[in-house]
Amino acid sequence: MTGDFVTSPEPILRVSNLTKTYSKRSWFSPGGPPKAALNGISFNLSERETLAFVGPSGAGKSTLVRCIAGRERPDSGDIWFAGEDRRAIQLIPQDPGTSLNPRLTALQVVSEPGAGRRVPELLSMVGLPVESSGAKVTAFSGGQRSRLALARALACDPRILILDESLASLDLPVQAQMVNLLLDLQDRLGLAYILIAHDLGIAGHFADRIAVIDEGRIVEEGPPVELFQRPQHPRTRSLIACAPGGIPC
Ligand code: ADP
């Protein structure tokens, strides 16, 4: 958590001056000159911290987390991670429920990263019954599938979990349960979270710090309350005005 005035925790992730431009034309950008998806992004993340990137569609959020998770190469800039193994940075995709192979059982999903014997422990960590390990993915509800995706990510012993709009597809009460579970796991395992959202509401409930991202740049950042009460940038103000469920203060 942030707010320690005596010693601030050492960062476990340092990102400096990240840039990325997609040069090839694709269905993303059928015409016009190539646009920078990331335009000099820098930030630090500490152990047990939750940092939310909030911004409109096309702002560069997914590109940023794909670079951090090692799924995409930035054009320039540095990503320093305290752990050596990049598997310790796990990305939970948008709509995690539908990203799971429906033909697999819970056991197969969770043991795929090599967690074999730990499956019962991982299932109970995410609040799923151990007896459900033989059931097919299709037998689980949307919320339960999100828990399965989380158990699978935990199988890699992550230090950082990246949640790419992973909660957006869930109904509000299920979303709230997931947030509680994530906070509990953060406490128990010392995890840091990077949360991607286009809505300030959920980020405000969950994050220690929010970075507003627009056109590949961080335009404003700070603790939720500060940002909500004294927004400086027009993009932050428009995100506050557009938050569908309001903002938590
Ligand atoms: P966000 O996640 O905030 O919606 P993205 O990172 O998906 O933003 O996209 C940032 C910019 O990069 C957009 O202009 C998008 O069109 C472009 N972009 C993203 N991925 C690709 C790709 N694979 N090829 C070409 N352009 C891309």
Short mmCIF file of N, CA and C in Angstrom, two decimals, residues 58-186:
data_model
loop_
_atom_site.label_atom_id
_atom_site.label_comp_id
_atom_site.label_asym_id
_atom_site.label_seq_id
_atom_site.Cartn_x
_atom_site.Cartn_y
_atom_site.Cartn_z
N GLY A 58 -8.41 2.96 -27.19
CA GLY A 58 -7.37 3.40 -28.12
C GLY A 58 -6.28 4.22 -27.44
N ALA A 59 -6.35 4.39 -26.12
CA ALA A 59 -5.37 5.23 -25.40
C ALA A 59 -4.00 4.54 -25.30
N GLY A 60 -3.96 3.21 -25.45
CA GLY A 60 -2.68 2.50 -25.37
C GLY A 60 -2.59 1.55 -24.18
N LYS A 61 -3.69 1.36 -23.46
CA LYS A 61 -3.67 0.56 -22.22
C LYS A 61 -3.27 -0.89 -22.50
N SER A 62 -3.91 -1.51 -23.49
CA SER A 62 -3.62 -2.93 -23.76
C SER A 62 -2.21 -3.10 -24.30
N THR A 63 -1.78 -2.17 -25.15
CA THR A 63 -0.40 -2.24 -25.67
C THR A 63 0.59 -2.18 -24.51
N LEU A 64 0.33 -1.28 -23.57
CA LEU A 64 1.22 -1.13 -22.41
C LEU A 64 1.32 -2.44 -21.64
N VAL A 65 0.18 -3.05 -21.32
CA VAL A 65 0.28 -4.27 -20.50
C VAL A 65 0.83 -5.45 -21.29
N ARG A 66 0.59 -5.47 -22.60
CA ARG A 66 1.20 -6.55 -23.41
C ARG A 66 2.73 -6.41 -23.38
N CYS A 67 3.22 -5.18 -23.41
CA CYS A 67 4.69 -4.97 -23.33
C CYS A 67 5.22 -5.40 -21.96
N ILE A 68 4.48 -5.04 -20.90
CA ILE A 68 4.95 -5.39 -19.55
C ILE A 68 4.96 -6.90 -19.36
N ALA A 69 3.94 -7.58 -19.92
CA ALA A 69 3.85 -9.03 -19.75
C ALA A 69 4.78 -9.77 -20.72
N GLY A 70 5.51 -9.03 -21.54
CA GLY A 70 6.47 -9.66 -22.46
C GLY A 70 5.83 -10.24 -23.70
N ARG A 71 4.57 -9.85 -23.98
CA ARG A 71 3.90 -10.40 -25.16
C ARG A 71 4.14 -9.54 -26.39
N GLU A 72 4.69 -8.38 -26.18
CA GLU A 72 4.93 -7.45 -27.27
C GLU A 72 6.22 -6.71 -26.95
N ARG A 73 6.98 -6.33 -27.99
CA ARG A 73 8.24 -5.61 -27.78
C ARG A 73 8.02 -4.12 -27.96
N PRO A 74 8.42 -3.30 -26.98
CA PRO A 74 8.35 -1.85 -27.20
C PRO A 74 9.42 -1.42 -28.21
N ASP A 75 9.23 -0.26 -28.84
CA ASP A 75 10.27 0.26 -29.76
C ASP A 75 11.47 0.75 -28.96
N SER A 76 11.20 1.41 -27.84
CA SER A 76 12.30 1.88 -26.99
C SER A 76 11.79 2.01 -25.56
N GLY A 77 12.73 2.24 -24.65
CA GLY A 77 12.38 2.34 -23.23
C GLY A 77 12.81 1.09 -22.48
N ASP A 78 12.67 1.15 -21.16
CA ASP A 78 13.15 0.05 -20.31
C ASP A 78 12.03 -0.48 -19.43
N ILE A 79 12.05 -1.80 -19.24
CA ILE A 79 11.15 -2.41 -18.26
C ILE A 79 12.04 -3.22 -17.33
N TRP A 80 12.14 -2.79 -16.08
CA TRP A 80 12.95 -3.51 -15.10
C TRP A 80 12.01 -4.18 -14.11
N PHE A 81 12.21 -5.48 -13.90
CA PHE A 81 11.35 -6.23 -12.99
C PHE A 81 12.23 -6.92 -11.96
N ALA A 82 11.84 -6.81 -10.68
CA ALA A 82 12.67 -7.34 -9.60
C ALA A 82 12.80 -8.87 -9.67
N GLY A 83 11.77 -9.55 -10.14
CA GLY A 83 11.86 -11.01 -10.27
C GLY A 83 12.56 -11.32 -11.57
N GLU A 84 13.22 -12.50 -11.64
CA GLU A 84 13.92 -12.78 -12.88
C GLU A 84 13.00 -13.40 -13.91
N ASP A 85 12.04 -14.18 -13.44
CA ASP A 85 11.20 -14.95 -14.34
C ASP A 85 9.98 -14.12 -14.75
N ARG A 86 9.84 -13.88 -16.06
CA ARG A 86 8.71 -13.08 -16.53
C ARG A 86 7.35 -13.76 -16.26
N ARG A 87 7.41 -15.09 -15.98
CA ARG A 87 6.14 -15.76 -15.63
C ARG A 87 5.56 -15.21 -14.33
N ALA A 88 6.40 -14.52 -13.56
CA ALA A 88 5.91 -13.93 -12.32
C ALA A 88 5.08 -12.67 -12.59
N ILE A 89 5.00 -12.27 -13.87
CA ILE A 89 4.04 -11.22 -14.25
C ILE A 89 2.97 -11.93 -15.08
N GLN A 90 1.79 -12.04 -14.52
CA GLN A 90 0.72 -12.77 -15.20
C GLN A 90 -0.38 -11.83 -15.66
N LEU A 91 -0.81 -12.03 -16.91
CA LEU A 91 -1.85 -11.19 -17.50
C LEU A 91 -3.16 -11.96 -17.52
N ILE A 92 -4.18 -11.43 -16.86
CA ILE A 92 -5.51 -12.03 -16.95
C ILE A 92 -6.28 -11.23 -18.00
N PRO A 93 -6.68 -11.90 -19.09
CA PRO A 93 -7.18 -11.16 -20.25
C PRO A 93 -8.57 -10.57 -20.05
N GLN A 94 -8.98 -9.76 -21.02
CA GLN A 94 -10.35 -9.25 -21.04
C GLN A 94 -11.26 -10.47 -21.12
N ASP A 95 -12.37 -10.43 -20.45
CA ASP A 95 -13.33 -11.52 -20.44
C ASP A 95 -12.65 -12.88 -20.18
N PRO A 96 -12.05 -13.04 -19.00
CA PRO A 96 -11.27 -14.25 -18.72
C PRO A 96 -12.10 -15.53 -18.85
N GLY A 97 -13.40 -15.42 -18.57
CA GLY A 97 -14.27 -16.61 -18.65
C GLY A 97 -14.24 -17.23 -20.03
N THR A 98 -14.41 -16.40 -21.07
CA THR A 98 -14.50 -16.97 -22.42
C THR A 98 -13.11 -17.28 -22.99
N SER A 99 -12.04 -16.83 -22.33
CA SER A 99 -10.71 -17.13 -22.87
C SER A 99 -10.26 -18.55 -22.49
N LEU A 100 -11.02 -19.22 -21.61
CA LEU A 100 -10.64 -20.58 -21.22
C LEU A 100 -11.19 -21.59 -22.23
N ASN A 101 -10.42 -22.62 -22.52
CA ASN A 101 -10.84 -23.66 -23.46
C ASN A 101 -12.00 -24.45 -22.85
N PRO A 102 -13.20 -24.39 -23.48
CA PRO A 102 -14.39 -25.02 -22.87
C PRO A 102 -14.29 -26.54 -22.80
N ARG A 103 -13.38 -27.13 -23.56
CA ARG A 103 -13.29 -28.61 -23.54
C ARG A 103 -12.51 -29.12 -22.34
N LEU A 104 -11.80 -28.22 -21.66
CA LEU A 104 -10.95 -28.66 -20.54
C LEU A 104 -11.73 -28.73 -19.23
N THR A 105 -11.22 -29.53 -18.30
CA THR A 105 -11.77 -29.54 -16.95
C THR A 105 -11.03 -28.47 -16.13
N ALA A 106 -11.61 -28.15 -14.95
CA ALA A 106 -10.96 -27.18 -14.07
C ALA A 106 -9.55 -27.64 -13.74
N LEU A 107 -9.40 -28.94 -13.50
CA LEU A 107 -8.08 -29.50 -13.17
C LEU A 107 -7.09 -29.22 -14.29
N GLN A 108 -7.54 -29.46 -15.54
CA GLN A 108 -6.63 -29.25 -16.68
C GLN A 108 -6.28 -27.77 -16.85
N VAL A 109 -7.28 -26.89 -16.66
CA VAL A 109 -7.04 -25.45 -16.82
C VAL A 109 -5.98 -24.99 -15.82
N VAL A 110 -6.17 -25.38 -14.56
CA VAL A 110 -5.31 -24.84 -13.50
C VAL A 110 -3.93 -25.52 -13.52
N SER A 111 -3.89 -26.80 -13.96
CA SER A 111 -2.59 -27.49 -13.92
C SER A 111 -1.78 -27.25 -15.18
N GLU A 112 -2.36 -26.61 -16.20
CA GLU A 112 -1.63 -26.38 -17.46
C GLU A 112 -0.28 -25.68 -17.26
N PRO A 113 -0.21 -24.62 -16.43
CA PRO A 113 1.11 -24.00 -16.24
C PRO A 113 2.09 -24.85 -15.44
N GLY A 114 1.69 -26.07 -15.04
CA GLY A 114 2.62 -26.96 -14.34
C GLY A 114 2.40 -27.04 -12.84
N ALA A 115 1.12 -26.87 -12.43
CA ALA A 115 0.85 -26.81 -10.99
C ALA A 115 0.33 -28.11 -10.41
N GLY A 116 0.26 -29.17 -11.25
CA GLY A 116 -0.28 -30.49 -10.88
C GLY A 116 -0.88 -30.66 -9.50
N ARG A 117 -0.02 -30.96 -8.53
CA ARG A 117 -0.52 -31.33 -7.20
C ARG A 117 -1.11 -30.18 -6.43
N ARG A 118 -0.85 -28.95 -6.87
CA ARG A 118 -1.34 -27.80 -6.09
C ARG A 118 -2.76 -27.39 -6.48
N VAL A 119 -3.38 -28.12 -7.43
CA VAL A 119 -4.69 -27.68 -7.92
C VAL A 119 -5.73 -27.52 -6.80
N PRO A 120 -5.88 -28.51 -5.88
CA PRO A 120 -6.88 -28.33 -4.82
C PRO A 120 -6.62 -27.06 -4.00
N GLU A 121 -5.36 -26.81 -3.68
CA GLU A 121 -5.00 -25.62 -2.90
C GLU A 121 -5.36 -24.36 -3.68
N LEU A 122 -5.06 -24.34 -4.98
CA LEU A 122 -5.32 -23.15 -5.80
C LEU A 122 -6.82 -22.91 -5.95
N LEU A 123 -7.58 -24.01 -6.11
CA LEU A 123 -9.04 -23.85 -6.24
C LEU A 123 -9.61 -23.27 -4.95
N SER A 124 -9.15 -23.77 -3.81
CA SER A 124 -9.73 -23.24 -2.58
C SER A 124 -9.25 -21.81 -2.31
N MET A 125 -8.07 -21.47 -2.77
CA MET A 125 -7.61 -20.08 -2.62
C MET A 125 -8.54 -19.09 -3.33
N VAL A 126 -9.11 -19.52 -4.46
CA VAL A 126 -9.99 -18.60 -5.20
C VAL A 126 -11.46 -18.85 -4.86
N GLY A 127 -11.72 -19.68 -3.84
CA GLY A 127 -13.10 -19.87 -3.38
C GLY A 127 -13.92 -20.81 -4.23
N LEU A 128 -13.27 -21.74 -4.94
CA LEU A 128 -14.01 -22.75 -5.71
C LEU A 128 -13.92 -24.08 -4.96
N PRO A 129 -15.01 -24.89 -4.98
CA PRO A 129 -14.94 -26.16 -4.26
C PRO A 129 -13.91 -27.09 -4.89
N VAL A 130 -13.14 -27.75 -4.04
CA VAL A 130 -12.10 -28.66 -4.53
C VAL A 130 -12.72 -29.77 -5.37
N GLU A 131 -13.96 -30.17 -5.03
CA GLU A 131 -14.63 -31.26 -5.76
C GLU A 131 -14.96 -30.85 -7.19
N SER A 132 -14.88 -29.55 -7.49
CA SER A 132 -15.25 -29.11 -8.85
C SER A 132 -14.13 -29.35 -9.85
N SER A 133 -13.01 -29.92 -9.40
CA SER A 133 -11.85 -29.99 -10.30
C SER A 133 -12.10 -30.87 -11.52
N GLY A 134 -13.05 -31.82 -11.41
CA GLY A 134 -13.32 -32.69 -12.57
C GLY A 134 -14.33 -32.11 -13.53
N ALA A 135 -14.95 -30.99 -13.16
CA ALA A 135 -16.02 -30.42 -14.00
C ALA A 135 -15.43 -29.64 -15.18
N LYS A 136 -16.14 -29.71 -16.31
CA LYS A 136 -15.73 -28.96 -17.51
C LYS A 136 -15.94 -27.46 -17.29
N VAL A 137 -15.14 -26.66 -17.99
CA VAL A 137 -15.25 -25.20 -17.92
C VAL A 137 -16.69 -24.73 -18.14
N THR A 138 -17.39 -25.39 -19.06
CA THR A 138 -18.76 -24.98 -19.39
C THR A 138 -19.73 -25.12 -18.21
N ALA A 139 -19.37 -25.94 -17.22
CA ALA A 139 -20.26 -26.12 -16.07
C ALA A 139 -20.16 -24.95 -15.08
N PHE A 140 -19.20 -24.05 -15.28
CA PHE A 140 -19.00 -22.95 -14.33
C PHE A 140 -19.70 -21.68 -14.83
N SER A 141 -20.17 -20.88 -13.90
CA SER A 141 -20.79 -19.59 -14.25
C SER A 141 -19.69 -18.60 -14.65
N GLY A 142 -20.11 -17.42 -15.16
CA GLY A 142 -19.13 -16.40 -15.56
C GLY A 142 -18.18 -16.02 -14.43
N GLY A 143 -18.76 -15.80 -13.25
CA GLY A 143 -17.95 -15.41 -12.10
C GLY A 143 -16.99 -16.52 -11.70
N GLN A 144 -17.49 -17.77 -11.75
CA GLN A 144 -16.63 -18.91 -11.37
C GLN A 144 -15.49 -19.10 -12.38
N ARG A 145 -15.80 -18.81 -13.66
CA ARG A 145 -14.74 -18.94 -14.67
C ARG A 145 -13.65 -17.89 -14.44
N SER A 146 -14.06 -16.70 -13.98
CA SER A 146 -13.05 -15.69 -13.66
C SER A 146 -12.17 -16.18 -12.53
N ARG A 147 -12.78 -16.87 -11.58
CA ARG A 147 -11.99 -17.43 -10.47
C ARG A 147 -11.03 -18.51 -10.97
N LEU A 148 -11.52 -19.31 -11.95
CA LEU A 148 -10.65 -20.34 -12.53
C LEU A 148 -9.44 -19.71 -13.23
N ALA A 149 -9.71 -18.63 -13.99
CA ALA A 149 -8.63 -17.94 -14.69
C ALA A 149 -7.62 -17.39 -13.67
N LEU A 150 -8.14 -16.94 -12.55
CA LEU A 150 -7.28 -16.41 -11.49
C LEU A 150 -6.43 -17.54 -10.89
N ALA A 151 -7.06 -18.70 -10.63
CA ALA A 151 -6.33 -19.85 -10.07
C ALA A 151 -5.21 -20.27 -11.01
N ARG A 152 -5.50 -20.23 -12.31
CA ARG A 152 -4.50 -20.60 -13.31
C ARG A 152 -3.32 -19.62 -13.29
N ALA A 153 -3.63 -18.33 -13.13
CA ALA A 153 -2.55 -17.34 -13.06
C ALA A 153 -1.74 -17.53 -11.77
N LEU A 154 -2.43 -17.86 -10.67
CA LEU A 154 -1.73 -18.06 -9.38
C LEU A 154 -0.81 -19.27 -9.42
N ALA A 155 -1.12 -20.21 -10.32
CA ALA A 155 -0.28 -21.41 -10.44
C ALA A 155 1.14 -21.05 -10.85
N CYS A 156 1.34 -19.87 -11.43
CA CYS A 156 2.68 -19.44 -11.87
C CYS A 156 3.42 -18.67 -10.78
N ASP A 157 2.89 -18.66 -9.55
CA ASP A 157 3.51 -17.91 -8.45
C ASP A 157 3.81 -16.47 -8.83
N PRO A 158 2.79 -15.74 -9.27
CA PRO A 158 3.05 -14.36 -9.73
C PRO A 158 3.39 -13.42 -8.59
N ARG A 159 4.11 -12.36 -8.94
CA ARG A 159 4.30 -11.24 -8.01
C ARG A 159 3.46 -10.06 -8.48
N ILE A 160 3.18 -10.04 -9.79
CA ILE A 160 2.34 -8.98 -10.35
C ILE A 160 1.24 -9.63 -11.17
N LEU A 161 0.00 -9.25 -10.90
CA LEU A 161 -1.11 -9.70 -11.73
C LEU A 161 -1.64 -8.50 -12.50
N ILE A 162 -1.77 -8.67 -13.81
CA ILE A 162 -2.32 -7.61 -14.64
C ILE A 162 -3.75 -7.99 -15.00
N LEU A 163 -4.68 -7.13 -14.66
CA LEU A 163 -6.10 -7.41 -14.91
C LEU A 163 -6.55 -6.47 -16.03
N ASP A 164 -6.62 -6.99 -17.25
CA ASP A 164 -6.95 -6.16 -18.42
C ASP A 164 -8.46 -6.14 -18.61
N GLU A 165 -9.13 -5.20 -17.99
CA GLU A 165 -10.59 -5.10 -18.06
C GLU A 165 -11.25 -6.41 -17.64
N SER A 166 -10.52 -7.22 -16.84
CA SER A 166 -10.97 -8.58 -16.55
C SER A 166 -12.25 -8.61 -15.73
N LEU A 167 -12.59 -7.50 -15.07
CA LEU A 167 -13.77 -7.50 -14.22
C LEU A 167 -14.98 -6.91 -14.95
N ALA A 168 -14.71 -6.27 -16.09
CA ALA A 168 -15.76 -5.49 -16.75
C ALA A 168 -16.94 -6.34 -17.22
N SER A 169 -16.67 -7.62 -17.55
CA SER A 169 -17.75 -8.44 -18.11
C SER A 169 -18.66 -9.01 -17.02
N LEU A 170 -18.31 -8.82 -15.75
CA LEU A 170 -19.09 -9.44 -14.67
C LEU A 170 -20.19 -8.51 -14.17
N ASP A 171 -21.29 -9.11 -13.68
CA ASP A 171 -22.34 -8.30 -13.04
C ASP A 171 -21.76 -7.63 -11.81
N LEU A 172 -22.39 -6.51 -11.42
CA LEU A 172 -21.82 -5.72 -10.31
C LEU A 172 -21.59 -6.51 -9.02
N PRO A 173 -22.57 -7.32 -8.54
CA PRO A 173 -22.31 -8.05 -7.28
C PRO A 173 -21.16 -9.04 -7.41
N VAL A 174 -21.06 -9.69 -8.58
CA VAL A 174 -19.98 -10.66 -8.81
C VAL A 174 -18.64 -9.93 -8.89
N GLN A 175 -18.69 -8.74 -9.53
CA GLN A 175 -17.50 -7.89 -9.61
C GLN A 175 -16.99 -7.54 -8.20
N ALA A 176 -17.95 -7.18 -7.33
CA ALA A 176 -17.58 -6.80 -5.96
C ALA A 176 -16.95 -7.99 -5.23
N GLN A 177 -17.50 -9.20 -5.45
CA GLN A 177 -16.92 -10.40 -4.81
C GLN A 177 -15.50 -10.64 -5.30
N MET A 178 -15.30 -10.44 -6.62
CA MET A 178 -13.95 -10.64 -7.19
C MET A 178 -12.96 -9.63 -6.60
N VAL A 179 -13.41 -8.38 -6.46
CA VAL A 179 -12.53 -7.35 -5.90
C VAL A 179 -12.13 -7.75 -4.48
N ASN A 180 -13.10 -8.22 -3.69
CA ASN A 180 -12.80 -8.65 -2.32
C ASN A 180 -11.80 -9.80 -2.30
N LEU A 181 -12.01 -10.75 -3.22
CA LEU A 181 -11.10 -11.90 -3.31
C LEU A 181 -9.69 -11.41 -3.68
N LEU A 182 -9.62 -10.50 -4.64
CA LEU A 182 -8.31 -10.00 -5.09
C LEU A 182 -7.60 -9.25 -3.97
N LEU A 183 -8.36 -8.48 -3.19
CA LEU A 183 -7.75 -7.74 -2.08
C LEU A 183 -7.24 -8.71 -1.01
N ASP A 184 -8.02 -9.76 -0.76
CA ASP A 184 -7.62 -10.77 0.21
C ASP A 184 -6.33 -11.48 -0.24
N LEU A 185 -6.28 -11.84 -1.53
CA LEU A 185 -5.09 -12.53 -2.05
C LEU A 185 -3.87 -11.60 -2.01
N GLN A 186 -4.13 -10.31 -2.25
CA GLN A 186 -3.04 -9.33 -2.20
C GLN A 186 -2.41 -9.30 -0.81
#
